[in-house]
mmCIF file of C-alpha atoms in Angstrom:
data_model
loop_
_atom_site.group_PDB
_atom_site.id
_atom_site.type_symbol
_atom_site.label_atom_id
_atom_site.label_comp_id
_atom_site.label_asym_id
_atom_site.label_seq_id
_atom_site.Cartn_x
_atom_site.Cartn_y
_atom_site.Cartn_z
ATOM 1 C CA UNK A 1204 0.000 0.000 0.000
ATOM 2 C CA UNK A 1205 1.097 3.306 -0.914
ATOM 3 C CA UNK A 1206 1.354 6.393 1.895
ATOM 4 C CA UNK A 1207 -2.107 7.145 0.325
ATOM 5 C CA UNK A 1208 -3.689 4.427 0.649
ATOM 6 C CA UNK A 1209 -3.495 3.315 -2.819
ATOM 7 C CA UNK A 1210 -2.687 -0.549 -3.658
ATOM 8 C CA UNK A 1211 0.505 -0.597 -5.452
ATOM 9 C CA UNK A 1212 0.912 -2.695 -8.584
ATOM 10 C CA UNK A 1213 3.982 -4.938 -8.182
ATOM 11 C CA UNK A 1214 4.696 -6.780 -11.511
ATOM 12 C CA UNK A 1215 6.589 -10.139 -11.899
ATOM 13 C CA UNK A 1216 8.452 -11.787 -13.867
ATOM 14 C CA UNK A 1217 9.339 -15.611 -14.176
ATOM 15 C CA UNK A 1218 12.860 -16.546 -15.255
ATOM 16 C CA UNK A 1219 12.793 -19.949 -16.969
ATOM 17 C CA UNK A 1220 16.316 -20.557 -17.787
ATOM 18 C CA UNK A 1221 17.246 -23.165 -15.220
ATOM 19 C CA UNK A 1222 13.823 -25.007 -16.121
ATOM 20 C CA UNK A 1223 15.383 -27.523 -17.826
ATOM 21 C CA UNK A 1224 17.885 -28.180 -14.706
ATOM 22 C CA UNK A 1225 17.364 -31.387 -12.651
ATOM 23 C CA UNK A 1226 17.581 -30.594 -8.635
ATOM 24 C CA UNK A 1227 16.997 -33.359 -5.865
ATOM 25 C CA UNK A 1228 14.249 -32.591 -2.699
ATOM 26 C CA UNK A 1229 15.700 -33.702 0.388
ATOM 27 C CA UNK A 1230 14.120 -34.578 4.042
ATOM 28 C CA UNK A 1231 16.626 -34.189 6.571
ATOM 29 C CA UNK A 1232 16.262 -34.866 10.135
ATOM 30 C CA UNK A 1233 14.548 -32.309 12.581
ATOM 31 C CA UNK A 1234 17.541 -32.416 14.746
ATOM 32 C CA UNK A 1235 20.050 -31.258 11.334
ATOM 33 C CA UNK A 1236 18.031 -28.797 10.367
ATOM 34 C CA UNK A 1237 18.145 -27.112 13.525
ATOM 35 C CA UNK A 1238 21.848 -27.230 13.502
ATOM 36 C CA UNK A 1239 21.783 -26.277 9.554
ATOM 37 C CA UNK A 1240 19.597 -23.156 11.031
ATOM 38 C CA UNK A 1241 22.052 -21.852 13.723
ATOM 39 C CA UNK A 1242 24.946 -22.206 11.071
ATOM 40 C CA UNK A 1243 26.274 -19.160 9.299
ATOM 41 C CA UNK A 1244 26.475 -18.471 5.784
ATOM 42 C CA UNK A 1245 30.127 -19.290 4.905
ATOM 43 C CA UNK A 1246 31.142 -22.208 6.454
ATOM 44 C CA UNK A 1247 30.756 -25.747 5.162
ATOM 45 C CA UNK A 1248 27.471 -28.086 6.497
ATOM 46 C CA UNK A 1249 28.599 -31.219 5.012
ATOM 47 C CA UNK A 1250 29.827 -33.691 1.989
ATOM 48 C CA UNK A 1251 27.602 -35.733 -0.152
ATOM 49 C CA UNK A 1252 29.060 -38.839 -1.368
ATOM 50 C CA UNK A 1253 26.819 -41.130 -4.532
ATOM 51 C CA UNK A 1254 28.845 -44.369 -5.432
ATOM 52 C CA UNK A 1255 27.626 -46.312 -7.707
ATOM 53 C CA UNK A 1256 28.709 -50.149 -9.356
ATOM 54 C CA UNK A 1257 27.537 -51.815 -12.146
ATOM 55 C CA UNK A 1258 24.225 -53.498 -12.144
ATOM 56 C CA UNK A 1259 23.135 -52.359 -8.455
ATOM 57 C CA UNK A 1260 20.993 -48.568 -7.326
ATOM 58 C CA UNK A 1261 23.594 -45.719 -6.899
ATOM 59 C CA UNK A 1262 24.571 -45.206 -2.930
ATOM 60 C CA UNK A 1263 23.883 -42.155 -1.758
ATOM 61 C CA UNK A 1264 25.728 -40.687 2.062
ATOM 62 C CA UNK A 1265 25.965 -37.512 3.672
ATOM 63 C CA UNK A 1266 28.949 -36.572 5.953
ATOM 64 C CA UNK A 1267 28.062 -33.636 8.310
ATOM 65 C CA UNK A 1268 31.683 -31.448 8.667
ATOM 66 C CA UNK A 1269 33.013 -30.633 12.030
ATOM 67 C CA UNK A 1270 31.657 -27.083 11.693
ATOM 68 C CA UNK A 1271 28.137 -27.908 12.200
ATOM 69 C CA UNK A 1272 28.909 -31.141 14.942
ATOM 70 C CA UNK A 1273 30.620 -28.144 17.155
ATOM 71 C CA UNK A 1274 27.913 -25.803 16.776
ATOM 72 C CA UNK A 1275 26.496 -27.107 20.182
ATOM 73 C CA UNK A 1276 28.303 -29.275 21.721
ATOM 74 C CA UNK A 1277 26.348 -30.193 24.202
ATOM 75 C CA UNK A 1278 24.173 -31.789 21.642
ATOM 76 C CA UNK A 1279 25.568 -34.311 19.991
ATOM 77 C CA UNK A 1280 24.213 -35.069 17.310
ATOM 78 C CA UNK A 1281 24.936 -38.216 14.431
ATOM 79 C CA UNK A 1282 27.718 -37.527 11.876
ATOM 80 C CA UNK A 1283 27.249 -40.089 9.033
ATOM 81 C CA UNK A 1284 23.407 -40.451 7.156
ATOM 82 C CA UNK A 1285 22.599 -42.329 4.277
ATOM 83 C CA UNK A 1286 19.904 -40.784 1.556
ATOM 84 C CA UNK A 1287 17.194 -43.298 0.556
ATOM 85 C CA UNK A 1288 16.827 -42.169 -2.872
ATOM 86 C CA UNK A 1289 12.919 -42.410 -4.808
ATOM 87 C CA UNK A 1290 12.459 -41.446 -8.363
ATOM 88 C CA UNK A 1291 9.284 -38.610 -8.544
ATOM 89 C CA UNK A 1292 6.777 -40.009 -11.260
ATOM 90 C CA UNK A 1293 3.567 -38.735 -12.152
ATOM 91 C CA UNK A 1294 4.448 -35.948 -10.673
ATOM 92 C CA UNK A 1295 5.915 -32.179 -11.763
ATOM 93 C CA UNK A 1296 7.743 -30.461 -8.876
ATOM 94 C CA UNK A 1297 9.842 -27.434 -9.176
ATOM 95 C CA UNK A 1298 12.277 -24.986 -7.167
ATOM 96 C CA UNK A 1299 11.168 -21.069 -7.327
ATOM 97 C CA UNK A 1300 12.785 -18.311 -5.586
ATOM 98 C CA UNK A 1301 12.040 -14.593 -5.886
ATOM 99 C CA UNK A 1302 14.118 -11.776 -5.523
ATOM 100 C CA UNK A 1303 12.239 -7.521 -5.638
ATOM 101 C CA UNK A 1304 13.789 -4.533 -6.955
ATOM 102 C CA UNK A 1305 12.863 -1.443 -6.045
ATOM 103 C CA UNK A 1306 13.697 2.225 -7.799
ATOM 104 C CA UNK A 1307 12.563 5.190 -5.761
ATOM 105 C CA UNK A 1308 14.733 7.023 -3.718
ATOM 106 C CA UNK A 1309 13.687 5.760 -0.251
ATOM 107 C CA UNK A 1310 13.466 2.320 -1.604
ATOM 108 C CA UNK A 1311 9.915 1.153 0.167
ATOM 109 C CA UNK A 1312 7.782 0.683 -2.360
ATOM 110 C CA UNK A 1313 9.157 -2.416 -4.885
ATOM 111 C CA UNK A 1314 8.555 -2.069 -8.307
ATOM 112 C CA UNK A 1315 9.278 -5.214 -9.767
ATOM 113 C CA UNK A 1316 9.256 -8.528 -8.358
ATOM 114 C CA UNK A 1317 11.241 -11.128 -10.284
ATOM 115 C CA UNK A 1318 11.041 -15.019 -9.971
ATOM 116 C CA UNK A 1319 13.065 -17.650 -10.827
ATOM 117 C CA UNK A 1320 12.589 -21.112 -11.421
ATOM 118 C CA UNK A 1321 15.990 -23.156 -10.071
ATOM 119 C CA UNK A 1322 14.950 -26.386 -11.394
ATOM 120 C CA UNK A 1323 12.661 -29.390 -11.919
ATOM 121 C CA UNK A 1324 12.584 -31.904 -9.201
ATOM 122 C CA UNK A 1325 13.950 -35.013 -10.331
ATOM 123 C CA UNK A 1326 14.527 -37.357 -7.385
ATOM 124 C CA UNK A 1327 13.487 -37.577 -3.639
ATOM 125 C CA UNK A 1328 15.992 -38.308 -0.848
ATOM 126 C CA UNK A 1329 15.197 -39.019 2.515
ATOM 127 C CA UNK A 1330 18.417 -38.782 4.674
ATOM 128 C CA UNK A 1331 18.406 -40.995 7.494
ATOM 129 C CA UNK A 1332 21.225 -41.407 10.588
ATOM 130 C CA UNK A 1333 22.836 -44.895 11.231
ATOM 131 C CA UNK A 1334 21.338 -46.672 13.906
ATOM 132 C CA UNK A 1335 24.893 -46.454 15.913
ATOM 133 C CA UNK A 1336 25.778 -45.215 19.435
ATOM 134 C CA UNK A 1337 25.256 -42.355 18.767
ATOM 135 C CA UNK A 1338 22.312 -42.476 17.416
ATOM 136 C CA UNK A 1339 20.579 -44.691 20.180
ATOM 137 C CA UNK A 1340 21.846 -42.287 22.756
ATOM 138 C CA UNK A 1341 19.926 -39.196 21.259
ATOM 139 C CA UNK A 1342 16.940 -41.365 20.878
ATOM 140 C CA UNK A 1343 17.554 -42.466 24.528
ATOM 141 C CA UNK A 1344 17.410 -38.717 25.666
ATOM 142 C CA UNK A 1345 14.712 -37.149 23.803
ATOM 143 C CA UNK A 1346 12.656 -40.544 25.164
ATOM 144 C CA UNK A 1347 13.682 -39.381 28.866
ATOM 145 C CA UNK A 1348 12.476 -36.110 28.384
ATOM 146 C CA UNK A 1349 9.393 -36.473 26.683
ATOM 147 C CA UNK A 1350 8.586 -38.962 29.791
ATOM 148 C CA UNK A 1351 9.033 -35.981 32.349
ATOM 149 C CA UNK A 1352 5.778 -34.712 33.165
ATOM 150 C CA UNK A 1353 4.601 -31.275 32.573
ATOM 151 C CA UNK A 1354 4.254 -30.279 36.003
ATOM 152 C CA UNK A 1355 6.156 -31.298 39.282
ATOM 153 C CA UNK A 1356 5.244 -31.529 42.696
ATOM 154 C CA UNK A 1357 7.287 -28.870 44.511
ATOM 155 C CA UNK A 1358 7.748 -28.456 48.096
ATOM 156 C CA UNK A 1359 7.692 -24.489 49.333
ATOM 157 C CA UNK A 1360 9.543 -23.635 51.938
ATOM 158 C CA UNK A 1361 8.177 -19.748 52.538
ATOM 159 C CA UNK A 1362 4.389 -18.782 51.499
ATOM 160 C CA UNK A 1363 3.857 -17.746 48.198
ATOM 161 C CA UNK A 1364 1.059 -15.038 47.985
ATOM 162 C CA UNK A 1365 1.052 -14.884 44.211
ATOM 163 C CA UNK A 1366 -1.216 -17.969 43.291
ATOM 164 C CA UNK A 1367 -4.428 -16.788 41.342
ATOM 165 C CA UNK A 1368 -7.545 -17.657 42.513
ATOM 166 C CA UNK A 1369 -8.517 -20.706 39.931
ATOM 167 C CA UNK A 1370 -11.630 -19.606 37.391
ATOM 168 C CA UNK A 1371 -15.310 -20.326 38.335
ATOM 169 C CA UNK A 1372 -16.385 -23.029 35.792
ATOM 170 C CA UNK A 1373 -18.905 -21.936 33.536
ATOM 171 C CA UNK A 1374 -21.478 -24.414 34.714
ATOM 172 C CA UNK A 1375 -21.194 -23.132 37.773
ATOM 173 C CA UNK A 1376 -21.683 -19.365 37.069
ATOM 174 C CA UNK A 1377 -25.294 -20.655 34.963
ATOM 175 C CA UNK A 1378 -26.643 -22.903 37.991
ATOM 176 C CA UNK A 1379 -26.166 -19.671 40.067
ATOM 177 C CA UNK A 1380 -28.110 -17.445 37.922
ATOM 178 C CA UNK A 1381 -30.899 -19.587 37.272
ATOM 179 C CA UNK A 1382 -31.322 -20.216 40.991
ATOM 180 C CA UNK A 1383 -31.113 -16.517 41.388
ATOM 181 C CA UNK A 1384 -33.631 -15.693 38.881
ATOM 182 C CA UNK A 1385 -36.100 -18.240 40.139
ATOM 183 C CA UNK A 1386 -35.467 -17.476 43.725
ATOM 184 C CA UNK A 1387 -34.960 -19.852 46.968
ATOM 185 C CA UNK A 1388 -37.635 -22.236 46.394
ATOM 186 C CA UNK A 1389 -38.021 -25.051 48.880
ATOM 187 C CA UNK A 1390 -40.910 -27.559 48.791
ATOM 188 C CA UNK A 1391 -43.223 -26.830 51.393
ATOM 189 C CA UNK A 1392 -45.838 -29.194 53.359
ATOM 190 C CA UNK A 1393 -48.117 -30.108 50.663
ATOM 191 C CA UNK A 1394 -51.248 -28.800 52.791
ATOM 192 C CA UNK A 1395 -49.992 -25.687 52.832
ATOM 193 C CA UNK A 1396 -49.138 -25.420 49.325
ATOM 194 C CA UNK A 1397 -53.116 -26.299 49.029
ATOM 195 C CA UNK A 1398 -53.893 -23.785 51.480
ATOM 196 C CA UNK A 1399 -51.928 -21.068 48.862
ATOM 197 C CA UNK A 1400 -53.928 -22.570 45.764
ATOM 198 C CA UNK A 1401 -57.328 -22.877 47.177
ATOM 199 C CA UNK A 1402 -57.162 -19.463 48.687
ATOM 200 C CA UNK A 1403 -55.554 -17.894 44.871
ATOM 201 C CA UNK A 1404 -58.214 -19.745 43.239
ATOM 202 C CA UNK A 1405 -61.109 -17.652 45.817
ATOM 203 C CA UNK A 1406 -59.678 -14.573 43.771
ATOM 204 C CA UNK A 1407 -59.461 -16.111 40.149
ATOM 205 C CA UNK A 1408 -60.632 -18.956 38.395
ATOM 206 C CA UNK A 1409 -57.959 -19.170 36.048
ATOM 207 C CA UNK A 1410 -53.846 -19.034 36.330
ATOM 208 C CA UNK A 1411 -51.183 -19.799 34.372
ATOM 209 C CA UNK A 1412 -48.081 -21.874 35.599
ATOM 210 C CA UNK A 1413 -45.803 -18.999 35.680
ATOM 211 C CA UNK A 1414 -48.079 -17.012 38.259
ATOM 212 C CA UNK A 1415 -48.777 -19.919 41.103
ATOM 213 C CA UNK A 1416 -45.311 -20.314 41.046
ATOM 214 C CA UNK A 1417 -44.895 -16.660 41.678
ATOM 215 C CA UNK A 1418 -47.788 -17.390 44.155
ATOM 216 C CA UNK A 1419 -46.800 -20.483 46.399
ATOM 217 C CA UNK A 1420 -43.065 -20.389 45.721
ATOM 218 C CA UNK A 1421 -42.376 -23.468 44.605
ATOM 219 C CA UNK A 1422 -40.327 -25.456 42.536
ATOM 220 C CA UNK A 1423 -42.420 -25.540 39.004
ATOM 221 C CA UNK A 1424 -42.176 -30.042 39.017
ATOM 222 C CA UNK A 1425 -43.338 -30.175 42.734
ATOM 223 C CA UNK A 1426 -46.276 -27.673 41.961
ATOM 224 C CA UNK A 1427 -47.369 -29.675 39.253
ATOM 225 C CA UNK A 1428 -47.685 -33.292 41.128
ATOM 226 C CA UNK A 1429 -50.108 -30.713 43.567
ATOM 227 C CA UNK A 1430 -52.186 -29.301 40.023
ATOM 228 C CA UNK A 1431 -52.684 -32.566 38.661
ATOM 229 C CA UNK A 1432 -54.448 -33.506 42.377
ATOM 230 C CA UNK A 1433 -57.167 -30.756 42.687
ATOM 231 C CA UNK A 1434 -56.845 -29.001 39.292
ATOM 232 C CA UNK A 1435 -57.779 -29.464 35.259
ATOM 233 C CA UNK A 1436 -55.465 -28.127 32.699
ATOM 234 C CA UNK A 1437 -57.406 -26.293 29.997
ATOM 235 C CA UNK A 1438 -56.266 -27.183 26.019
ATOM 236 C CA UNK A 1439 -58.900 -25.376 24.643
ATOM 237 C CA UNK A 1440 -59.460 -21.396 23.733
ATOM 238 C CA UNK A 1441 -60.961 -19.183 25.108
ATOM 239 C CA UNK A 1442 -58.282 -19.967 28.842
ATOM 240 C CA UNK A 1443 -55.847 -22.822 27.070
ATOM 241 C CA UNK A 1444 -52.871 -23.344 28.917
ATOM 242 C CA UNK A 1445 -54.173 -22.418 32.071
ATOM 243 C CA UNK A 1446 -55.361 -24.536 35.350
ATOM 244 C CA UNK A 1447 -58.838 -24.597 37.192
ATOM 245 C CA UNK A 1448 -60.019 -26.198 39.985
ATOM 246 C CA UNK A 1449 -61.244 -29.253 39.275
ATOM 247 C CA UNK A 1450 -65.707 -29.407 39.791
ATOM 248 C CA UNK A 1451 -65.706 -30.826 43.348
ATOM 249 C CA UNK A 1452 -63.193 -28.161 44.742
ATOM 250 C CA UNK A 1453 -65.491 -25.058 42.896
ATOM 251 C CA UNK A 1454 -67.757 -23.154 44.827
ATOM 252 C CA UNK A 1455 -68.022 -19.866 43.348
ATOM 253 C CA UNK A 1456 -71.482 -17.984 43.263
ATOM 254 C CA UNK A 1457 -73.589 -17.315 40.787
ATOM 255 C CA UNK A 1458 -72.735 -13.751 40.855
ATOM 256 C CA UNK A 1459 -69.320 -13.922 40.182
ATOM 257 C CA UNK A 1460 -68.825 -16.420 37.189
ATOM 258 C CA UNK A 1461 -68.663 -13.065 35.214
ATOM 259 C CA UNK A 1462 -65.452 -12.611 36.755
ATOM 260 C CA UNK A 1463 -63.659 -16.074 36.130
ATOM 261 C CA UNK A 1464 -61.257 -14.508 33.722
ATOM 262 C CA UNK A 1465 -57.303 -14.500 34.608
ATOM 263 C CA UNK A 1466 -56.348 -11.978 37.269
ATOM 264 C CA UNK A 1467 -55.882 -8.468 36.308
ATOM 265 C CA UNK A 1468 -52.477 -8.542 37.938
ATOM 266 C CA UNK A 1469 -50.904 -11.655 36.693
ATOM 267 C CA UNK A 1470 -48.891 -12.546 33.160
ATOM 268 C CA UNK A 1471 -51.279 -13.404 30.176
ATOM 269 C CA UNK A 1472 -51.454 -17.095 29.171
ATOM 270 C CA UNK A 1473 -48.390 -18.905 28.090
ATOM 271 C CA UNK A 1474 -47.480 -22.493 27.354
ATOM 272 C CA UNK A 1475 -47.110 -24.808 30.442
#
């Protein structure tokens, strides 16, 4: 992007005149290309050796030089590997790098970006270490310390007043806000529960589930087993999904069946 914003065109070009050139791909060991990576530019990292004899697949061996052994010598490493050599087929790999040139005077914005195509893959190697000493004592180490655990037991000598307090789990934190929301509900004596109904019912003749809960107090399964008892659930307009004493437990007048509707006060009518 340009200091205005702009997206800068950056044009490329594509040398092809290595194309024809046949390069190997090589997989080396984690533990060589770390050294390879902590090596500078100008010293040698090894010698490749391919013998060949008549009639038999050519031998292929790579000799790591002292340079790279001594990097760290507390790691020792395995000199000598030999390169298992595949033939690709069916297959068309290449080897691109890219190099940008830029123009302007501060030389931040590139103007051309050039490619270059270093050659076709011909062969795969896989270079693999000699199963010697040293080899088998590498092996034997990395083994030990992939076996030590993550975390140790650690005895303190002085108190440590740093620890964190560990995270509420997220169940937790829910069960807590329902419980809130819905209040401290405990099941009370199932006459007095009764007592609560009955004496809502002398007001209204019709409730919905949400307001006897908000009327007795009590949690919405144990409420029910008590509805079921003295009460009929309606399923039909014009009071559907709302409870009424069942026809023994009625006894409202005459007068007042004009005011069986739900209370004034309460929620409208909602599923059970």
């Amino acid at each position: 992007m340009s200091k205005d914003g702009e997206a800068i065109r950056v044009d490329k070009e594509l040398d092809l005149s290595n194309a024809g050139r046949g390069v190997w791909l090589v997989k080396v060991p984690k533990y060589m290309a770390n050294k390879w990576e902590k090596a500078p530019g100008n010293i040698e990292v090894g010698k490749l050796k391919i013998s060949k004899q008549v009639g038999q697949k050519a031998q292929v061996s790579l000799t790591l030089s002292d340079a790279v052994i001594n990097i760290d010598p507390s790691e020792e490493i395995p000199r000598d590997h030999r390169l298992d050599v595949s033939v690709v087929t069916k297959q068309t790999l290449g080897v691109f790098s890219h190099a940008t040139s830029t123009t302007n005077r501060d030389d931040s914005v590139p103007e051309c970006e050039k490619q270059y195509m270093e050659g076709r893959i011909v062969q795969k190697l896989e270079c693999r270490p000699y199963a010697d000493n040293c080899y088998m004592k590498m092996k034997l180490e990395s083994i030990r310390k992939a076996s030590q655990p993550a975390r140790q037991v650690k005895s303190l000598e002085k108190i440590v007043h740093n620890y964190k307090p560990v995270s509420d789990h997220k169940h937790n934190i829910e069960d807590r806000e329902r419980k809130k929301a819905e209040g401290k509900k405990s099941r009370d004596d199932k006459n007095a529960v009764l007592d609560m109904l009955f004496n809502a019912f002398e007001k209204h003749q019709y409730y919905n589930i949400k307001d006897l809960v908000k009327i007795t107090r009590q949690p919405i399964s144990y409420l029910k087993e008590i509805l079921k008892e003295v009460c009929d659930y309606n399923m039909k307009n014009p009071h559907k999904n709302m409870w009424e004493l069942k026809k023994e437990y009625r006894h409202y007048k005459e007068d007042d069946k004009k005011d069986d509707d739900a209370p004034k006060d309460m929620s409208g009518s909602d599923s059970d």
